[in-house]
Coordinates of C-alpha atoms in Angstrom, one line a residue:
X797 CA -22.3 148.2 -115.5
X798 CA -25.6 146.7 -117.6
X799 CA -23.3 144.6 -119.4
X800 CA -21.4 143.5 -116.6
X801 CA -24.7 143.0 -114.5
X802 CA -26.1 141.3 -117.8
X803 CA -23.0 138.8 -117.7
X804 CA -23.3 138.0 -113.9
X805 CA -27.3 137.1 -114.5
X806 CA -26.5 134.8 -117.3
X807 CA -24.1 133.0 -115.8
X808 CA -25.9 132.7 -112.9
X809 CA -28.7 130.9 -114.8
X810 CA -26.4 128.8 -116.6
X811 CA -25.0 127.2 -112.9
X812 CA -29.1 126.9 -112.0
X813 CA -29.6 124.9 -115.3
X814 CA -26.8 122.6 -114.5
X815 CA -27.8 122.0 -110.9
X816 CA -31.5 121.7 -111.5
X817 CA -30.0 119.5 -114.4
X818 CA -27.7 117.6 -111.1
X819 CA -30.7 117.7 -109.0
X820 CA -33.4 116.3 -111.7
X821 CA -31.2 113.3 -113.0
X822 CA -29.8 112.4 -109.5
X823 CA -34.4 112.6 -108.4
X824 CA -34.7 110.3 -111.6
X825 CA -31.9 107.9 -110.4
X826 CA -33.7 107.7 -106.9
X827 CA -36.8 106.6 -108.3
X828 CA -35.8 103.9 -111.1
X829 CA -33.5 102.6 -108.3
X830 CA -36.0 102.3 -105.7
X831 CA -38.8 100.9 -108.4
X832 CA -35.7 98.4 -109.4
X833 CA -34.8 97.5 -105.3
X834 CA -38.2 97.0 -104.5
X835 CA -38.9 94.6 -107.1
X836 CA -35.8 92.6 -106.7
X837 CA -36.8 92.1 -103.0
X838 CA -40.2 90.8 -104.0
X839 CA -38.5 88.4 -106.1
X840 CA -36.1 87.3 -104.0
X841 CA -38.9 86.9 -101.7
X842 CA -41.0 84.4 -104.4
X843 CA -38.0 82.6 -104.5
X844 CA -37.6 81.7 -100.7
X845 CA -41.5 81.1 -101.2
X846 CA -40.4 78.5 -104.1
X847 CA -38.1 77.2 -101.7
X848 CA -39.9 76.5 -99.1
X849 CA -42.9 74.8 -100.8
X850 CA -40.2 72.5 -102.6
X851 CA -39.2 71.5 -99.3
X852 CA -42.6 70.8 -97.8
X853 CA -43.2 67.3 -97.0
X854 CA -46.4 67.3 -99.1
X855 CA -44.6 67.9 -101.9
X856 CA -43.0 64.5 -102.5
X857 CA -46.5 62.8 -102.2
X858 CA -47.8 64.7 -105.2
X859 CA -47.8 64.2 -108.6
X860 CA -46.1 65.7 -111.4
X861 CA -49.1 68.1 -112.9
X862 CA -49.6 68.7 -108.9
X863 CA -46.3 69.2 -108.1
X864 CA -46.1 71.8 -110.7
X865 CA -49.3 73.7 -109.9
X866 CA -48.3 73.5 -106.2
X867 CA -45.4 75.6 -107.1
X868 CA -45.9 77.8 -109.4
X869 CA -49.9 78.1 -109.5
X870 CA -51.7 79.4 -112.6
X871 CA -49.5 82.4 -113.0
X872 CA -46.3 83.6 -112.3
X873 CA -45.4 86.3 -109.5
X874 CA -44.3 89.3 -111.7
X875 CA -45.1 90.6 -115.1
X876 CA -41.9 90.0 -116.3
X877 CA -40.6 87.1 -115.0
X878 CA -40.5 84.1 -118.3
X879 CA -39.9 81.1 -116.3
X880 CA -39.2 79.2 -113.0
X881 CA -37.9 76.5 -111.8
X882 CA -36.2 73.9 -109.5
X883 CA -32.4 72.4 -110.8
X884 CA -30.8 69.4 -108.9
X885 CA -27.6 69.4 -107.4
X886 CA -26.3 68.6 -111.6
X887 CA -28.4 71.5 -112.5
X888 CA -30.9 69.6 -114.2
X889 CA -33.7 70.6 -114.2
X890 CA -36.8 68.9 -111.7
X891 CA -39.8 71.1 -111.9
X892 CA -40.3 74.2 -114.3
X893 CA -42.8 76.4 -114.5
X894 CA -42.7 76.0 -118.3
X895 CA -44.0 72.5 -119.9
X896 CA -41.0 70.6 -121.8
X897 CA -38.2 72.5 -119.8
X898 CA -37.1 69.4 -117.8
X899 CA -35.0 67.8 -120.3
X900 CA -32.5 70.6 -119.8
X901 CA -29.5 70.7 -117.9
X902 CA -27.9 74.0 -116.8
X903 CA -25.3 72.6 -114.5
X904 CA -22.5 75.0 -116.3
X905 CA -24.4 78.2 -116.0
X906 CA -22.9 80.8 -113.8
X907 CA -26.0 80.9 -111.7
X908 CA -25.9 77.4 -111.2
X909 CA -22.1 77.3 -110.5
X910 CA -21.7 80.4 -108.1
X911 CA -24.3 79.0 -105.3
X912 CA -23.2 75.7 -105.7
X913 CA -19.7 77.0 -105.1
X914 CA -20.5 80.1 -102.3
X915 CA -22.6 78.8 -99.5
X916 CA -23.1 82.1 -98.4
X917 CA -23.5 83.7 -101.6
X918 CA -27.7 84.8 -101.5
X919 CA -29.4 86.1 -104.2
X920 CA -27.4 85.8 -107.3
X921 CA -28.3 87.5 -110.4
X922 CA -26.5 86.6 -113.5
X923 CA -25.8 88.7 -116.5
X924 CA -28.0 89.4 -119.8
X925 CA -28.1 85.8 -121.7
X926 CA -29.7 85.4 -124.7
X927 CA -33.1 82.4 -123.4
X928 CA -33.1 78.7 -124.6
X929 CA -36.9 79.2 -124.7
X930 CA -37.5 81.8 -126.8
X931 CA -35.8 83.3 -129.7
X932 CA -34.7 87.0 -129.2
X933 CA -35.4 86.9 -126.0
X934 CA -32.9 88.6 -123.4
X935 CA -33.2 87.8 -119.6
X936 CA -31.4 87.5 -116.1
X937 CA -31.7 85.0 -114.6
X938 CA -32.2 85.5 -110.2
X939 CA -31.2 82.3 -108.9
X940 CA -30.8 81.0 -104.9
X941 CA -29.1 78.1 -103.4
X942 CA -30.8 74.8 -102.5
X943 CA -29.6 73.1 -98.8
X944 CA -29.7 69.3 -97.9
X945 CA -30.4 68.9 -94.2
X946 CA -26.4 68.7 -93.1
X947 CA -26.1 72.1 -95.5
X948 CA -24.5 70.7 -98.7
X949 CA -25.5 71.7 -101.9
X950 CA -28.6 70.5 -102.9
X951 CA -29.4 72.7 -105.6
X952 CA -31.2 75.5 -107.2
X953 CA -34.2 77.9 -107.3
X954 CA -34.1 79.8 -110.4
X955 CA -36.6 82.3 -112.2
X956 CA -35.9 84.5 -115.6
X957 CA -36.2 88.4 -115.3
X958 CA -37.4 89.6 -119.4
X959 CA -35.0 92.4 -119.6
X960 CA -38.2 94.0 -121.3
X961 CA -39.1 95.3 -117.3
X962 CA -35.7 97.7 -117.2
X963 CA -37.0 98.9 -120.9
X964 CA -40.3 99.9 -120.0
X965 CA -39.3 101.2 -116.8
X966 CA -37.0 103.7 -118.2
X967 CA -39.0 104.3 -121.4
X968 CA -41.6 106.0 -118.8
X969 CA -38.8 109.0 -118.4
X970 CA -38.4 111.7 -120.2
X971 CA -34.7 112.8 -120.7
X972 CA -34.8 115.1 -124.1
X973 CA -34.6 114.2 -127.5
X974 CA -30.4 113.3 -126.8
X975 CA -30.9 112.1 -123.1
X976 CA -29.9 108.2 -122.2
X977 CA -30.8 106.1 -119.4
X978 CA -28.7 102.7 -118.6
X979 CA -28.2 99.8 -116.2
X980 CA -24.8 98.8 -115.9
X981 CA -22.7 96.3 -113.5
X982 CA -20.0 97.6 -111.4
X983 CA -17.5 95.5 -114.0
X984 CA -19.0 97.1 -117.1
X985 CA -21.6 94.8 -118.0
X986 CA -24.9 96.9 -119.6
X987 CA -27.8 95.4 -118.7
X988 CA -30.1 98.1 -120.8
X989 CA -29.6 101.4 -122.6
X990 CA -32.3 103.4 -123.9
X991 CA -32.0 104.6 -126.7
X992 CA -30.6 100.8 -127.3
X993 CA -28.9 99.4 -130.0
X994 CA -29.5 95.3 -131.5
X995 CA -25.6 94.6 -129.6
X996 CA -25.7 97.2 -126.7
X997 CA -27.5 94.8 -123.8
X998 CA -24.8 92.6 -122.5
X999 CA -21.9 94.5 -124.0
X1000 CA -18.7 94.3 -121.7
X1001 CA -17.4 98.2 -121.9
X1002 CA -15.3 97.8 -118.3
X1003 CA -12.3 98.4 -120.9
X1004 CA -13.5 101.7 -122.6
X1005 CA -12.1 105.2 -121.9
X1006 CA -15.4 106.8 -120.6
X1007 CA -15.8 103.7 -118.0
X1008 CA -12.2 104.0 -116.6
X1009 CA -13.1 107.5 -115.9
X1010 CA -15.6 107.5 -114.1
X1011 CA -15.0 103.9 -112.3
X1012 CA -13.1 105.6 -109.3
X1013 CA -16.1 107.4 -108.6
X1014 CA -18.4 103.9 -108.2
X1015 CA -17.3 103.2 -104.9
X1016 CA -19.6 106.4 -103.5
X1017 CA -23.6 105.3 -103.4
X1018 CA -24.3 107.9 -106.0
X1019 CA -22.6 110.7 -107.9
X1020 CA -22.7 113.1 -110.9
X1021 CA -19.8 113.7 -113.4
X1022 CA -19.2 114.6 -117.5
X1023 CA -17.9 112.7 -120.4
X1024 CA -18.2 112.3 -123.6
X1025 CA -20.0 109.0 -125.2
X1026 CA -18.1 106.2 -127.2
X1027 CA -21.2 106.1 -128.7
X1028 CA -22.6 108.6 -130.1
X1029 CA -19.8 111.6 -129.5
X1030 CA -22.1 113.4 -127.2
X1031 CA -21.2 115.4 -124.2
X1032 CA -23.8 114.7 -121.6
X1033 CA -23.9 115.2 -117.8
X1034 CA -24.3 111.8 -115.7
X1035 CA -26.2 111.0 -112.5
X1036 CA -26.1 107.7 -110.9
X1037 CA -27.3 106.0 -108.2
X1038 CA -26.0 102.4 -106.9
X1039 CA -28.6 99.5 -106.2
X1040 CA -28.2 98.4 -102.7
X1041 CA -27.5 94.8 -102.6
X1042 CA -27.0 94.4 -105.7
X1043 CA -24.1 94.8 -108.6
X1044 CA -26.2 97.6 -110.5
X1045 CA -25.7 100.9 -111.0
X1046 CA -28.4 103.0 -112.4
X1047 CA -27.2 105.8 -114.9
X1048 CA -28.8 108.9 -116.4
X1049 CA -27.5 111.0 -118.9
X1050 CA -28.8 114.5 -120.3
X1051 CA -26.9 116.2 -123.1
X1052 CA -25.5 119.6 -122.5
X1053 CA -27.5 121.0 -125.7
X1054 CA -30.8 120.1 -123.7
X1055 CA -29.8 121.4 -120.3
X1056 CA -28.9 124.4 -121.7
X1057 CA -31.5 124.9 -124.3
X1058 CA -33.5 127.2 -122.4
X1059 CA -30.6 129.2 -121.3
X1060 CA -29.4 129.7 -124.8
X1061 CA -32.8 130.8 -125.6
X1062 CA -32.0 133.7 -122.8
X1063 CA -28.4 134.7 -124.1
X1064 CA -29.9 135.4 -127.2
X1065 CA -32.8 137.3 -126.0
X1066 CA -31.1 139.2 -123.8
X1067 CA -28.6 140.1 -126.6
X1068 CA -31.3 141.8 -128.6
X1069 CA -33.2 143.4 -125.6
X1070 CA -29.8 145.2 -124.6
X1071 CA -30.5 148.2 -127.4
X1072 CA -33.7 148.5 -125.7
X1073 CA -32.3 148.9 -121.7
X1074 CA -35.5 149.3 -119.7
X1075 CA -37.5 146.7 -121.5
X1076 CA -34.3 144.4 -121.5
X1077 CA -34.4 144.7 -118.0
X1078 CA -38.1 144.3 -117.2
X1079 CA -38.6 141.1 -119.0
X1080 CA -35.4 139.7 -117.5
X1081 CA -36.9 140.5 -114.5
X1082 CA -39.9 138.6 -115.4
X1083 CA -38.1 135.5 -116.7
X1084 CA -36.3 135.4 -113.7
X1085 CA -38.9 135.3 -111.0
X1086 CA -41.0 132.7 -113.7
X1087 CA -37.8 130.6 -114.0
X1088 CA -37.5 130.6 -109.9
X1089 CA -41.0 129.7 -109.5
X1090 CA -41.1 126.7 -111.5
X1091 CA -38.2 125.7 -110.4
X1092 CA -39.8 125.7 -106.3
X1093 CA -42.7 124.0 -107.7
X1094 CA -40.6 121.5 -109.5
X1095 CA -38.8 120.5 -106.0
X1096 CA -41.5 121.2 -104.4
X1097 CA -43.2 117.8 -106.3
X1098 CA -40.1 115.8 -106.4
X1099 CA -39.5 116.6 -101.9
X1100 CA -43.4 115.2 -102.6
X1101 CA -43.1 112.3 -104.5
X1102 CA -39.7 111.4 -102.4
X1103 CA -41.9 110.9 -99.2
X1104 CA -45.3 109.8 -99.8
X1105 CA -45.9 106.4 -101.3
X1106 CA -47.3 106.7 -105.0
X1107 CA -50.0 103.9 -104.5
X1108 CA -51.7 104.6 -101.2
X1109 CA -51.0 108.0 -100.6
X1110 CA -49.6 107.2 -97.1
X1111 CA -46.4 108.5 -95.8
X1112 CA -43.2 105.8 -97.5
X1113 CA -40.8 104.2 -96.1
X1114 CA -38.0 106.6 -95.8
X1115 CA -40.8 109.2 -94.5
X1116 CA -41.6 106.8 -91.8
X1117 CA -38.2 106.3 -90.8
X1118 CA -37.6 110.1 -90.3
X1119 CA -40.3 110.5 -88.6
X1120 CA -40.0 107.7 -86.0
X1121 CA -36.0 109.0 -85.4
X1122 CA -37.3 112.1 -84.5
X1123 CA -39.8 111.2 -82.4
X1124 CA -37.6 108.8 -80.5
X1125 CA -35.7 111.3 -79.7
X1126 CA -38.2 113.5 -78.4
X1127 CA -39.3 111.0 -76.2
X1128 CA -36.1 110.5 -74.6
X1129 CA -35.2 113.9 -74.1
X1130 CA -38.9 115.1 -73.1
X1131 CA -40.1 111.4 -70.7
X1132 CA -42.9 111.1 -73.6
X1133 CA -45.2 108.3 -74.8
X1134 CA -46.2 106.5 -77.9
X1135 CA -47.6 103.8 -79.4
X1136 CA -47.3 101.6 -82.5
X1137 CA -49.6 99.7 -84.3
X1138 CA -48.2 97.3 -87.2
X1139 CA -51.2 96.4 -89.8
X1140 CA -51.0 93.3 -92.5
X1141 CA -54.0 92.5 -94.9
X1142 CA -54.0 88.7 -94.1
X1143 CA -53.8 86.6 -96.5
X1144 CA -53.3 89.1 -99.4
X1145 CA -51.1 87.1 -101.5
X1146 CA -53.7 84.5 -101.7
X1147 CA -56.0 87.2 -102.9
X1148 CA -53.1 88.6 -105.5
X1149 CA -53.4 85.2 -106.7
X1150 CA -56.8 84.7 -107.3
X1151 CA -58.4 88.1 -108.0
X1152 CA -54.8 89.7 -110.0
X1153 CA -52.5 91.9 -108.7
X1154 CA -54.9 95.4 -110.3
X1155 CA -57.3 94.4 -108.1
X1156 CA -55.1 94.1 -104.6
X1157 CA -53.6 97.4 -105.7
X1158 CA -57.3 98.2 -105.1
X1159 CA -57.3 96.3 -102.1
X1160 CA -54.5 98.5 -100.5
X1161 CA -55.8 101.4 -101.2
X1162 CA -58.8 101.3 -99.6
X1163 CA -57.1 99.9 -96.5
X1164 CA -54.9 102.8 -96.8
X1165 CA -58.0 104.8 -97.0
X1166 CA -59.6 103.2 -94.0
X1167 CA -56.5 103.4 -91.6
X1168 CA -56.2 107.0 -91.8
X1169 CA -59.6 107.3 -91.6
X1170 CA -60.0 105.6 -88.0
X1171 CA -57.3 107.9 -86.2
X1172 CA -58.6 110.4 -84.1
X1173 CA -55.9 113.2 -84.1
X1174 CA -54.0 115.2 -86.5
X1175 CA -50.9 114.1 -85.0
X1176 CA -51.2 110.3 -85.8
X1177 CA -49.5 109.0 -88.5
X1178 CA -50.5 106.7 -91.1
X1179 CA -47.6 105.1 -93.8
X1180 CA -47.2 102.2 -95.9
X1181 CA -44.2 100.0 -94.6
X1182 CA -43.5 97.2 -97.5
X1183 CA -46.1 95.2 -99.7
X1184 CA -49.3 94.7 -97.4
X1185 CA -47.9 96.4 -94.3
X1186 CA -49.2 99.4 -92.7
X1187 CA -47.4 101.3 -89.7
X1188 CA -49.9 104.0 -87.3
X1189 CA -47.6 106.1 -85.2
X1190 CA -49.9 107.1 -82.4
X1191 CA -48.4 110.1 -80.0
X1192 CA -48.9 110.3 -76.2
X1193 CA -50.9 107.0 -76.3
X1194 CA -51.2 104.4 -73.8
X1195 CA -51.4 100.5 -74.2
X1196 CA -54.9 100.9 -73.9
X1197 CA -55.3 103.5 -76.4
X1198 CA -53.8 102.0 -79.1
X1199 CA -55.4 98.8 -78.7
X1200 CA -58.7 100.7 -78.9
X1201 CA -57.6 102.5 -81.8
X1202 CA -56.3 99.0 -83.6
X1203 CA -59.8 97.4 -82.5
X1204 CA -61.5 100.5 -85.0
X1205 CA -58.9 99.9 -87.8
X1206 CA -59.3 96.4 -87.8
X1207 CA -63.5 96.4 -87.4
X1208 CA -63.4 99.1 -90.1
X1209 CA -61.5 97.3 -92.4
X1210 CA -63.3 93.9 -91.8
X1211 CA -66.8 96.3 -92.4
X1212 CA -65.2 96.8 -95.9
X1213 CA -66.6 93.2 -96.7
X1214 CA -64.5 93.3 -100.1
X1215 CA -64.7 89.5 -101.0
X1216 CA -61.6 87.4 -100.6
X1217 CA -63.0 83.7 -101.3
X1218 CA -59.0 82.0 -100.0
X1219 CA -59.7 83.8 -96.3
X1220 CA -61.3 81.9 -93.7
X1221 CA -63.3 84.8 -92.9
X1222 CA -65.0 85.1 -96.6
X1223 CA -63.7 88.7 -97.1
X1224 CA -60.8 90.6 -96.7
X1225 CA -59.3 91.2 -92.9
X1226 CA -56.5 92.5 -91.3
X1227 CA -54.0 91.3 -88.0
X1228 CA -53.0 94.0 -86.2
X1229 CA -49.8 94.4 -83.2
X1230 CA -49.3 97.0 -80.8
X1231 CA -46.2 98.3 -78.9
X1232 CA -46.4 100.8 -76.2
X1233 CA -42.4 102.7 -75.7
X1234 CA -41.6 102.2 -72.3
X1235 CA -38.2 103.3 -71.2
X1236 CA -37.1 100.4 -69.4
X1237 CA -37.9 97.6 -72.0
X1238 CA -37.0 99.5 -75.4
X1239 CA -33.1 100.6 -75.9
X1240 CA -33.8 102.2 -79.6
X1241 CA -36.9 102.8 -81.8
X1242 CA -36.2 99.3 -83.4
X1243 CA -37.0 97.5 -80.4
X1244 CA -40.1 99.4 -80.4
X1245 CA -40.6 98.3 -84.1
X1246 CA -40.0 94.3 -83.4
X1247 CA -42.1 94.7 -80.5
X1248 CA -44.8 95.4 -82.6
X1249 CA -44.2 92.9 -85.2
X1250 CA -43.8 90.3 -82.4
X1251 CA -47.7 90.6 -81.5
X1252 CA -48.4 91.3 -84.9
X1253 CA -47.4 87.6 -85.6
X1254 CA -49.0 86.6 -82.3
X1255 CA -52.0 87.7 -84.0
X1256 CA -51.7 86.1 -86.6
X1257 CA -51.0 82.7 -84.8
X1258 CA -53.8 83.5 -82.6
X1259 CA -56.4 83.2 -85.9
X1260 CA -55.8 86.2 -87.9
X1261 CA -58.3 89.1 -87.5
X1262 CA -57.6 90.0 -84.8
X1263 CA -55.2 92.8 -82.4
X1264 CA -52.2 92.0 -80.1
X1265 CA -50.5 93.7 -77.7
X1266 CA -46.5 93.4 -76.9
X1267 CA -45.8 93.0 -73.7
X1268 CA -46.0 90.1 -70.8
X1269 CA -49.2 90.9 -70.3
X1270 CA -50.2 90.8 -74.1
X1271 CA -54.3 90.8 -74.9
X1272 CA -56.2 90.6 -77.5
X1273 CA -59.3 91.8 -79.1
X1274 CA -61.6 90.2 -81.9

């Protein structure tokens, strides 16, 4: 019976090892796929930015050295991103955010080709290619189509993505002496491998026994699974996650000697301990309840990390969104009430521009700090929505209410008087909406949501600094 009872407990803790090991790697996918989504949005974003100041009718009237600064300013929009620029409907090249680059031509690259080719294609976002403009240097390149007036192709907006951003990004995670992180296209493209090799990045292995293994299993948004490497000849236990809107997949691999390291450690202990019975059992006991207990605080931080937003402390994204489903439907079922206030930092890329992107972190957090500051009750809500966006979530509130409660987040934050020298108002403001649920008007929580947004960019319109409410009988207050 103690050796049967001895058996059931260590297998028991070597299924917990592997699911933790399931559960950790998958937590790990999550996070490098959402720090990867949310940066490829903001860049997709500079580009229609790009786009649209190419397209300005100032633009033709200025010089060269003009047109360039114009564009692309005195730095570029990410940390990582090498070069941008502006190619013809030849793919040559008309304005570059790099000095000399406009003798090139890239009219047979495949991010030149595809738009010019798919009107409807979007964002496009090539595979590793070794750069023209720099030796050694590996990038992707993001690229977007360019539209004459009557919608034929006019060209390109382009910028390069150092594949150095993937590397640092993964280096940050620890995965045990034989763990492996990777980037990979749906066709077997990798993008980036840690540990890497000099001819891993770009390496086509759609044809390899390990990828025709797993490939059935791509068409799910994540998933977990075992193989062995090509490699190395390591047996390791995969997570991975799919990049929405995008070709990526995100994979984590930890080998089955690390997962199971601590386990071992146990079999062997408990091998030993079994000629001494009652002490055998008492520090089995012990490592038990210690193994359980890290294991809830372990979750415990990853359910945190999951739902509140790492620079502002707010509620996220996906926390919000929870939150307002359920809430919505509590109001339907119960005839309740609530309001909505949707906050922007006006012009805060201006300020990201001239005072660095450290210092608007800054900037948001004390906004963040300020917001949840003004509300009055426990039960309102406070989260970061994207970027420079704040959402208040104010329960059993009237139109009134909420624009009284707006009014003390948006005098608060003004009272701040943090210097922003590109604002009209000399330091840094915020435009605020407001949405009041009423029945009648609002079919589903997103209504609710635009509603919001609608007065929120009334507010803007209006001068900036300043609250709207939704509504036909919208006001505002200064």
């Amino acid at each position: 019976m103690v050796f049967g009872l001895c058996a059931w407990m260590l297998y028991k803790s070597h299924d917990e090892a592997r699911h933790y090991a399931v559960e950790t790697s998958q937590n790990i996918t999550l996070i490098a796929q959402r720090d990867i989504q949310r940066n490829i949005e903001i860049l997709s974003l500079s580009l229609d930015s790009l786009t649209h100041r190419y397209q300005h009718p100032s633009f033709r009237q200025l010089s060269r050295e003009q047109q360039r600064s114009y564009l692309f300013g005195s730095t570029l929009p990410a940390k990582h991103v090498e070069v941008m620029a502006v190619l013809d409907h030849a793919g040559k090249v008309l304005v570059s955010s790099m000095p000399g680059d406009a003798r090139n031509t890239y009219g047979d690259r495949p991010y030149f080709t595809e738009q010019r080719d798919k009107p409807d294609l979007g964002l496009y976002i090539s595979k590793p290619i070794d750069a023209k403009f720099a030796r050694g240097l590996q990038v992707i390149v993001l690229s977007k189509r360019l539209s004459n007036e009557d919608g034929s192709f006019a060209g390109v907006v382009l910028m390069a993505l150092n594949l150095s951003y993937f590397r640092d990004l993964f280096s940050g995670l620890q995965l045990g002496e034989a763990g492996v992180m990777s980037l990979y296209s749906r066709d077997g493209v990798v993008y980036m491998r840690l540990p890497s090799t000099a001819d891993a990045i770009g390496r086509d292995i759609s044809t390899s026994p390990g990828f025709q293994q797993i490939k059935p299993m791509m068409a799910r948004d994540s998933g977990s699974f075992v193989v062995r490497a090509i490699t190395d000849g390591v047996q390791r236990l995969y997570a991975f996650r799919n990049i929405p809107g995008t070709e990526l997949m995100v994979f984590v691999g930890r080998s089955e000697q690390d997962i199971f390291m601590h386990w071992r450690d146990s079999l062997y202990a408990v091998a030993s301990l079994m000629l001494l019975f009652s002490i055998a059992c008492v520090l089995l006991l012990r490592v038990v309840r210690r193994e359980f207990r890290q294991r809830q605080e372990a979750e415990e931080k990853l359910r945190t990390l999951v739902r509140i937003d790492g620079l502002t402390g707010l509620l996220n994204r996906r926390a919000l969104d929870d939150m307002l489903a359920a809430l919505w439907g509590r109001c339907r079922r119960q005839e309740g009430s609530f309001s909505l206030l949707f906050i922007d930092v006006d012009y805060f890329k201006f300020y990201n521009d001239n005072y660095g992107h450290q210092q608007g972190d800054e900037v948001l957090v004390a906004v963040a700090q300020t917001i949840a500051g003004q509300l009055p009750r426990s039960s309102d809500i406070a989260a970061r929505y994207g970027g420079e966006e704040f959402i208040v979530v104010l329960e059993e509130t009237d139109a009134d209410g909420a624009l009284l409660v707006g009014e003390k987040i948006r005098a608060a934050i003004e009272q701040l008087n943090i210097l922003h020298a590109r604002s009209q108002c000399g330091h840094v403001t915020a435009s605020i909406g407001a949405a009041t649920y009423r029945r009648e008007l609002y079919a589903d929580i997103d209504a609710v949501l635009n509603a919001a947004d609608a007065a929120l960019y009334q507010a803007k319109a209006d001068g900036r600094n300043r609250v709207c409410s939704a509504g036909p009988t919208r006001q505002g207050l200064l």
